[in-house]
Coordinates of N, CA and C in Angstrom, one line a residue:
R1 N 121.0 272.0 261.7 CA 120.7 271.4 262.8 C 119.1 271.9 262.9
A2 N 118.4 270.8 263.5 CA 116.7 271.3 263.7 C 116.4 270.4 265.2
T3 N 115.5 270.5 265.2 CA 114.5 270.7 266.7 C 113.3 269.9 266.1
L4 N 112.6 268.9 266.0 CA 111.7 268.6 265.0 C 111.0 267.7 266.0
P5 N 109.6 268.7 266.5 CA 108.6 267.5 267.7 C 107.5 266.4 267.2
V6 N 108.2 265.8 267.1 CA 107.8 263.9 267.0 C 107.9 262.9 268.1
D7 N 106.7 262.2 267.8 CA 106.2 261.4 268.5 C 106.9 259.8 268.3
L8 N 108.4 259.0 268.5 CA 108.7 258.3 267.3 C 107.8 256.6 268.8
A9 N 107.1 256.9 269.8 CA 106.4 255.7 270.1 C 106.6 254.6 269.3
L10 N 106.5 253.0 269.6 CA 106.4 252.3 269.1 C 105.1 251.7 268.4
L11 N 104.1 252.5 268.5 CA 102.8 252.1 269.2 C 102.8 252.4 268.0
P12 N 101.0 251.5 267.2 CA 101.0 252.0 265.7 C 99.7 253.3 266.2
G13 N 98.8 253.5 265.2 CA 98.0 254.9 265.8 C 98.2 256.0 266.1
V14 N 100.0 255.9 266.7 CA 100.0 257.6 267.1 C 99.9 258.4 266.3
R15 N 99.9 259.8 266.9 CA 100.1 260.9 266.2 C 101.8 261.3 266.1
R16 N 102.1 261.1 265.3 CA 103.5 261.2 264.8 C 104.1 262.8 265.0
R17 N 103.2 264.1 264.6 CA 103.7 265.2 264.4 C 103.3 265.7 265.6
L18 N 103.1 266.7 266.3 CA 103.3 266.9 267.7 C 103.0 268.6 268.0
A19 N 102.6 268.9 268.7 CA 101.2 270.4 268.0 C 102.7 271.2 269.1
D20 N 104.2 271.1 268.8 CA 104.9 271.7 269.4 C 105.7 273.4 268.2
S21 N 106.5 273.5 268.3 CA 107.4 275.0 268.1 C 108.5 274.0 266.9
L22 N 109.0 273.9 265.3 CA 109.7 274.2 265.2 C 110.7 274.8 264.9
V23 N 111.9 274.1 265.5 CA 113.5 275.1 265.3 C 114.5 274.2 264.1
G24 N 115.1 275.3 263.6 CA 116.0 274.7 262.9 C 116.7 275.7 261.9
Q25 N 118.0 275.4 261.1 CA 119.0 276.0 260.6 C 119.4 275.5 259.6
V26 N 119.8 275.7 258.7 CA 121.0 275.4 257.0 C 122.1 276.1 256.8
R27 N 123.0 275.8 257.4 CA 123.9 277.1 256.6 C 124.9 276.2 256.0
A28 N 125.2 276.7 254.8 CA 125.9 275.9 253.6 C 126.9 277.3 252.8
D29 N 128.5 277.3 253.1 CA 128.9 278.4 252.2 C 129.9 278.3 250.9
S30 N 130.0 276.8 250.7 CA 130.2 276.1 249.1 C 130.2 274.9 249.0
M31 N 128.8 274.3 249.1 CA 128.4 273.3 248.7 C 128.5 272.6 247.3
D32 N 128.8 271.6 247.1 CA 128.6 271.4 245.8 C 127.2 270.5 245.6
L33 N 126.6 271.5 244.4 CA 125.1 271.7 243.8 C 124.6 270.1 243.6
G34 N 125.9 268.7 243.2 CA 125.9 268.0 243.1 C 125.0 267.0 244.3
L35 N 125.0 267.5 245.3 CA 124.5 266.7 247.0 C 122.7 267.5 246.2
L36 N 122.6 268.4 246.6 CA 121.2 268.6 246.2 C 120.5 267.9 245.3
A37 N 121.2 267.6 243.9 CA 120.9 266.1 243.0 C 120.2 265.4 243.4
A38 N 121.3 265.3 244.4 CA 121.3 263.4 244.9 C 120.1 263.5 245.4
L39 N 118.8 264.6 245.7 CA 117.8 264.3 246.3 C 116.9 263.9 245.6
A40 N 117.1 263.5 244.7 CA 116.2 263.5 243.1 C 116.9 262.7 241.9
P41 N 117.4 261.7 242.6 CA 118.0 260.6 241.3 C 117.4 260.1 240.6
G42 N 118.0 260.9 239.0 CA 117.7 260.3 237.5 C 117.4 262.0 237.2
A43 N 117.1 262.7 237.9 CA 116.7 264.1 237.1 C 117.8 264.5 236.4
A44 N 119.0 263.7 236.8 CA 120.3 265.1 235.9 C 121.3 264.4 236.4
S45 N 121.8 264.8 235.7 CA 123.5 264.3 235.3 C 124.6 265.3 235.6
D46 N 126.0 264.7 235.8 CA 126.6 265.4 235.7 C 126.6 267.1 236.8
V47 N 126.0 267.0 237.4 CA 125.8 268.1 237.8 C 127.1 268.7 238.5
R48 N 127.4 270.2 238.0 CA 128.5 271.1 239.1 C 127.6 272.5 239.3
G49 N 128.7 272.9 240.2 CA 128.3 274.5 240.6 C 128.4 274.1 242.1
T50 N 128.4 275.3 242.8 CA 128.3 275.2 244.5 C 126.5 276.1 244.5
V51 N 126.5 276.5 246.4 CA 125.4 276.9 246.4 C 125.7 276.9 248.1
R52 N 125.1 278.4 248.5 CA 125.2 279.0 249.4 C 124.3 279.5 250.0
T53 N 124.0 278.9 251.1 CA 122.4 279.2 251.2 C 122.7 279.7 253.1
A54 N 121.7 280.0 254.0 CA 121.9 280.1 255.2 C 120.0 280.4 255.4
L55 N 120.0 279.3 255.5 CA 118.1 279.2 256.3 C 118.1 279.1 257.9
D56 N 116.8 279.9 258.3 CA 116.1 279.7 259.5 C 114.6 278.7 259.6
L57 N 114.5 278.1 260.5 CA 113.3 277.1 260.4 C 112.1 277.9 262.1
S58 N 111.7 277.9 261.5 CA 110.1 278.2 263.2 C 108.9 277.7 262.5
G59 N 107.9 278.1 263.6 CA 106.5 277.8 262.8 C 106.2 276.6 263.6
T60 N 105.4 276.1 263.1 CA 104.3 274.4 263.9 C 104.7 273.4 262.7
W61 N 104.3 272.3 262.5 CA 104.2 271.3 261.5 C 103.0 272.5 260.2
E62 N 102.1 272.6 260.9 CA 100.8 273.1 260.4 C 100.8 275.0 259.4
R63 N 101.6 275.4 259.6 CA 102.7 276.5 259.9 C 103.8 276.8 259.8
P64 N 104.6 275.9 259.3 CA 106.4 276.6 259.2 C 106.3 277.4 258.1
Q65 N 107.8 278.3 259.0 CA 107.9 279.7 258.5 C 109.8 279.1 258.7
L66 N 110.0 279.7 256.5 CA 111.4 279.8 256.5 C 111.8 281.4 256.2
F67 N 112.9 281.2 256.6 CA 113.8 283.0 256.1 C 115.0 282.8 255.8
G68 N 115.2 283.4 254.9 CA 116.8 283.4 254.2 C 116.7 283.6 253.2
A69 N 118.4 282.4 252.4 CA 118.5 283.0 251.0 C 119.2 281.3 250.4
L70 N 118.9 281.1 249.4 CA 120.1 280.5 248.7 C 120.3 280.8 247.0
R71 N 121.4 280.5 246.8 CA 122.2 281.0 245.9 C 122.8 279.7 245.5
V72 N 122.8 279.9 243.8 CA 123.4 279.1 243.5 C 124.7 279.5 242.3
T73 N 126.0 279.4 242.7 CA 126.8 279.9 240.9 C 127.3 278.7 240.2
R74 N 127.5 279.0 239.2 CA 128.1 278.2 238.3 C 127.8 277.3 237.9
G75 N 126.5 276.7 237.9 CA 126.1 275.4 237.8 C 126.0 274.9 236.1
S76 N 126.0 274.1 236.5 CA 125.7 273.1 235.1 C 125.0 271.9 235.1
A77 N 124.5 271.2 234.1 CA 123.6 270.4 234.7 C 123.2 269.5 233.5
A78 N 123.2 268.1 233.1 CA 122.5 267.2 231.6 C 121.1 267.1 232.6
L79 N 120.1 267.3 232.3 CA 118.6 266.8 232.3 C 118.3 266.1 231.5
A80 N 117.7 265.2 232.4 CA 117.6 263.7 232.0 C 116.4 263.6 231.0
A81 N 114.9 264.4 231.3 CA 114.0 264.0 230.9 C 113.8 264.7 229.3
S82 N 114.6 266.3 229.0 CA 114.5 266.8 227.8 C 115.6 266.4 227.1
G83 N 116.9 265.9 228.0 CA 118.3 265.7 227.4 C 119.0 266.9 227.0
T84 N 118.5 267.8 227.8 CA 119.2 269.5 227.3 C 120.5 269.4 228.2
R85 N 121.3 270.2 227.9 CA 122.8 270.5 228.5 C 122.4 272.0 228.6
L86 N 122.5 272.0 230.8 CA 122.7 273.6 230.8 C 124.0 273.9 231.1
N87 N 124.9 274.6 230.0 CA 126.1 275.1 230.2 C 126.4 276.1 231.4
G88 N 125.2 277.1 231.4 CA 125.4 277.9 232.9 C 123.9 277.6 233.7
F89 N 124.0 277.7 234.8 CA 122.5 277.9 235.3 C 123.0 279.1 237.3
E90 N 122.3 279.9 237.5 CA 122.6 280.4 238.1 C 121.5 280.6 238.7
A91 N 120.7 280.8 240.1 CA 119.9 280.5 240.8 C 120.1 282.0 242.2
A92 N 118.8 282.8 242.6 CA 119.1 283.1 243.9 C 117.4 283.4 244.0
L93 N 117.4 282.7 245.6 CA 116.0 282.4 246.2 C 115.6 283.3 247.6
S94 N 114.6 283.6 247.2 CA 114.8 284.5 249.2 C 113.6 283.8 250.0
L95 N 113.5 283.0 251.0 CA 112.6 282.6 252.1 C 112.1 283.7 252.5
R96 N 110.5 283.8 253.0 CA 110.2 285.0 253.6 C 108.9 284.4 254.5
G97 N 109.4 283.2 255.7 CA 108.7 283.1 256.2 C 107.5 282.1 255.4
D98 N 106.4 282.2 254.9 CA 105.7 281.7 254.1 C 105.4 282.0 252.8
S99 N 106.2 282.6 252.4 CA 106.5 283.0 250.8 C 107.7 282.5 250.6
L100 N 108.2 282.0 248.7 CA 109.7 281.9 248.1 C 109.3 282.8 247.3
A101 N 110.9 283.9 247.3 CA 110.8 284.8 245.6 C 111.8 284.4 245.1
L102 N 111.9 283.8 243.6 CA 112.7 284.1 242.9 C 113.0 284.7 242.4
E103 N 114.1 285.4 243.0 CA 114.8 287.0 242.4 C 115.1 286.7 240.9
R104 N 116.2 285.5 240.9 CA 116.7 285.2 239.8 C 117.0 284.1 239.4
V105 N 116.3 282.9 238.4 CA 116.7 281.8 237.7 C 117.1 281.8 236.7
W106 N 118.1 281.7 236.1 CA 118.7 281.7 234.7 C 119.8 280.8 234.2
A107 N 119.1 280.3 232.7 CA 120.2 279.3 232.6 C 121.0 279.6 231.1
R108 N 121.3 278.3 230.6 CA 121.7 278.7 228.9 C 122.4 277.4 228.8
T109 N 121.7 277.2 227.2 CA 121.9 276.2 226.6 C 123.2 276.1 225.5
G110 N 124.3 276.5 225.6 CA 124.6 276.6 224.2 C 125.7 278.4 224.4
A111 N 125.2 279.0 223.0 CA 125.7 280.2 223.1 C 125.3 281.5 224.4
P112 N 126.0 282.1 224.5 CA 125.3 283.1 225.8 C 124.2 283.5 225.3
A113 N 123.6 283.9 224.3 CA 121.8 284.1 224.2 C 121.2 283.6 224.5
D114 N 121.9 282.1 224.5 CA 120.5 280.9 223.9 C 119.7 281.6 225.8
T115 N 119.1 281.9 226.2 CA 119.0 281.4 227.9 C 117.0 281.4 228.2
V116 N 117.0 281.1 229.3 CA 115.2 280.8 229.7 C 115.7 281.4 231.3
S117 N 115.1 281.9 232.0 CA 114.4 283.4 232.7 C 113.6 282.9 233.9
L118 N 113.4 282.5 234.9 CA 112.3 282.3 235.8 C 112.1 283.6 237.0
T119 N 111.3 284.3 237.4 CA 111.2 285.0 238.2 C 109.9 285.4 238.7
G120 N 109.8 285.8 239.8 CA 108.4 285.5 240.9 C 108.6 285.3 242.1
H121 N 107.5 285.0 242.7 CA 107.4 284.2 243.6 C 106.1 283.3 244.0
V122 N 106.0 283.2 245.6 CA 105.0 281.7 245.8 C 104.7 281.5 246.5
V123 N 103.5 282.1 247.6 CA 103.1 282.1 249.1 C 102.2 281.3 249.1
F124 N 103.1 280.1 250.2 CA 102.5 278.8 250.7 C 101.5 278.8 251.5
A125 N 100.8 280.1 251.5 CA 99.9 280.3 252.8 C 98.3 280.4 251.8
P126 N 97.3 279.3 252.4 CA 97.5 278.3 252.8 C 98.2 276.7 251.9
L127 N 99.1 276.3 252.8 CA 100.1 275.3 252.7 C 99.1 274.3 251.3
R128 N 98.0 274.4 251.4 CA 97.0 273.0 250.6 C 97.0 273.7 248.9
D129 N 97.1 275.1 249.1 CA 96.9 275.3 247.6 C 97.8 276.9 247.8
P130 N 99.5 277.0 247.3 CA 100.1 278.4 247.3 C 99.6 279.0 245.7
R131 N 99.8 280.3 246.1 CA 99.3 281.3 245.1 C 101.2 281.8 244.7
L132 N 100.4 281.5 243.0 CA 101.4 281.1 242.5 C 102.2 282.7 241.7
D133 N 102.6 284.0 241.5 CA 103.0 284.5 240.5 C 104.4 284.5 239.8
L134 N 104.5 283.9 238.5 CA 105.9 283.3 238.1 C 106.0 284.1 236.9
R135 N 107.0 284.1 236.2 CA 107.0 285.0 234.6 C 108.7 283.9 234.4
L136 N 108.2 283.6 232.9 CA 109.1 282.6 232.1 C 109.1 283.1 231.2
A137 N 110.7 284.0 230.9 CA 111.0 284.5 229.3 C 112.2 283.1 229.0
A138 N 112.2 283.3 227.9 CA 112.8 282.5 227.2 C 114.0 282.8 225.8
R139 N 115.1 282.8 225.0 CA 115.5 283.6 224.4 C 116.1 282.1 223.6
N140 N 115.7 281.3 222.3 CA 116.2 280.0 221.5 C 116.8 279.5 222.4
F141 N 116.6 279.0 223.4 CA 116.8 278.2 224.3 C 116.4 276.8 223.6
L142 N 117.4 275.4 224.0 CA 117.4 274.2 223.2 C 116.5 274.0 224.4
A143 N 115.4 273.8 224.5 CA 114.4 272.9 225.6 C 113.9 271.2 225.1
V144 N 114.7 271.1 223.7 CA 114.1 269.5 224.0 C 115.5 269.2 222.8
D145 N 116.5 268.2 223.6 CA 117.2 267.8 222.6 C 117.5 265.8 222.7
R146 N 116.5 265.2 222.6 CA 116.3 264.0 222.5 C 116.6 263.1 220.6
P147 N 117.5 262.5 220.6 CA 118.1 262.4 220.0 C 117.3 261.0 218.9
R148 N 116.7 260.6 218.1 CA 115.4 260.4 217.3 C 114.1 260.3 218.1
L149 N 114.2 261.6 218.8 CA 112.5 262.3 218.8 C 112.6 263.6 218.8
A150 N 113.3 264.5 219.1 CA 112.8 265.7 219.2 C 114.1 266.5 219.3
T151 N 114.6 267.6 218.6 CA 115.4 269.1 218.8 C 114.3 270.0 219.0
L152 N 114.0 270.8 220.0 CA 113.5 272.3 219.6 C 114.0 273.5 220.4
W153 N 113.7 274.3 219.6 CA 114.6 275.9 220.1 C 113.2 276.9 220.6
V154 N 113.6 277.1 221.8 CA 112.0 277.8 221.9 C 112.4 279.6 222.2
S155 N 111.3 280.5 222.2 CA 111.5 281.7 222.5 C 110.1 281.9 222.7
T156 N 109.8 283.2 224.0 CA 109.0 283.6 224.2 C 108.8 284.9 223.7
P157 N 107.8 285.5 222.7 CA 107.4 286.7 222.4 C 107.2 287.7 222.8
S158 N 106.4 287.0 224.3 CA 106.0 287.9 225.4 C 105.7 287.2 226.5
P159 N 106.7 287.0 228.1 CA 107.1 286.0 228.7 C 106.0 285.8 229.0
L160 N 105.9 284.2 229.4 CA 104.6 283.0 230.0 C 104.6 283.9 231.9
T161 N 102.8 283.7 232.0 CA 103.2 284.2 233.3 C 102.4 283.0 234.0
V162 N 102.2 282.5 235.3 CA 101.4 282.3 235.7 C 100.9 283.0 237.1
R163 N 99.6 283.3 237.3 CA 99.1 283.7 238.2 C 97.4 282.8 238.7
G164 N 97.8 282.9 240.1 CA 96.8 282.4 240.8 C 97.0 281.2 241.7
T165 N 95.7 280.7 242.4 CA 96.1 279.5 243.2 C 96.4 278.6 242.4
F166 N 97.1 277.4 243.0 CA 97.7 276.3 242.1 C 96.9 275.6 241.8
R167 N 95.6 275.5 242.5 CA 94.8 274.3 241.4 C 93.3 275.4 241.1
E168 N 93.9 277.1 241.1 CA 93.1 277.6 239.7 C 94.3 278.8 239.0
A169 N 95.3 278.4 238.7 CA 96.0 278.9 237.8 C 95.9 279.5 236.6
T170 N 96.3 280.7 235.7 CA 96.0 281.3 234.7 C 97.3 281.5 234.2
V171 N 97.3 280.7 233.0 CA 98.5 280.8 232.0 C 98.3 282.3 230.7
R172 N 99.2 282.7 231.0 CA 99.2 283.8 229.6 C 100.4 283.9 229.0
G173 N 100.9 284.3 227.4 CA 102.1 284.7 226.8 C 102.0 284.1 225.9
A174 N 102.7 283.9 225.3 CA 103.0 283.3 223.8 C 104.8 282.7 223.9
A175 N 104.6 281.3 223.3 CA 105.9 280.6 223.0 C 106.0 280.5 221.5
R176 N 107.3 280.4 220.9 CA 107.4 280.3 219.8 C 108.2 279.2 219.6
L177 N 108.3 278.2 218.5 CA 109.3 277.1 218.6 C 110.2 277.9 216.9
E178 N 111.9 278.5 217.4 CA 112.1 278.9 216.9 C 112.8 278.5 215.3
R179 N 113.5 276.6 215.8 CA 113.6 275.8 214.9 C 113.6 274.6 215.6
G180 N 114.0 273.3 214.7 CA 113.8 272.0 215.2 C 113.8 271.3 214.5
R181 N 113.3 269.4 215.0 CA 112.8 268.9 214.2 C 112.6 267.8 215.0
I182 N 111.2 266.8 214.6 CA 110.7 265.7 214.9 C 111.4 264.6 214.5
Y183 N 111.5 263.7 215.1 CA 111.9 262.4 214.4 C 109.9 261.2 214.6
I184 N 109.6 261.4 213.2 CA 109.0 260.5 213.3 C 109.4 258.8 213.5
P185 N 108.8 257.9 214.0 CA 109.9 256.3 213.9 C 108.4 255.7 213.1
E186 N 110.2 255.1 212.5 CA 109.1 253.8 211.3 C 108.3 253.4 211.8
L187 N 106.9 252.9 211.2 CA 105.7 252.3 211.7 C 106.4 250.3 211.1
I188 N 106.5 250.0 212.6 CA 106.6 249.3 212.8 C 105.4 247.1 212.8
E189 N 106.1 246.4 211.8 CA 104.4 245.4 211.4 C 104.2 244.9 212.6
K190 N 103.4 244.9 213.6 CA 103.0 243.6 214.2 C 102.2 242.6 214.3
R191 N 102.4 241.4 214.5 CA 101.9 240.5 214.7 C 100.9 239.9 216.3
V192 N 99.7 240.4 215.8 CA 98.7 239.9 216.5 C 98.4 238.4 216.9
V193 N 98.3 237.7 218.2 CA 98.5 236.3 218.4 C 97.6 236.6 219.4
D194 N 95.8 235.7 218.9 CA 95.1 235.2 220.0 C 95.1 234.9 220.7

């Protein structure tokens, strides 16, 4: 449910977003995670899990405010870009006006110890250059599993951190490739025709 101030006039050059208040609510007590995956077609397949959320929207177009929480439980998916299969996926996010707190985003790829986790927060004020404070830790995580390209397991001896504004962020930490295979395709003779 939402009330969004927009001008739907059939005239060109009209400012569509009006300077008025945004009001909205999103409630879901057991939504299928596959519905959220439909927002990014092709990014993942065989998506399963449950989403619970209670979000409230306020503020204006220039300074939107979101309050509430989002939880994902018993999630699983096959990621198209990396070829990785997430056998377990959990997330706990909180929205606090102009900031997002990643209390726990956790995934597993195989054995119970093969995990990756992301924590931290993002402040969206100003909206064009958000402030980041994120921490990524991995332990024997299967990051890439693409046949005839690469299969790589990654760990972080010291967690990777991203701090600063989006445009001037600093990345620190260490990543180690525990094991893997990289395939070099055979060179193909090409006949160039003028």
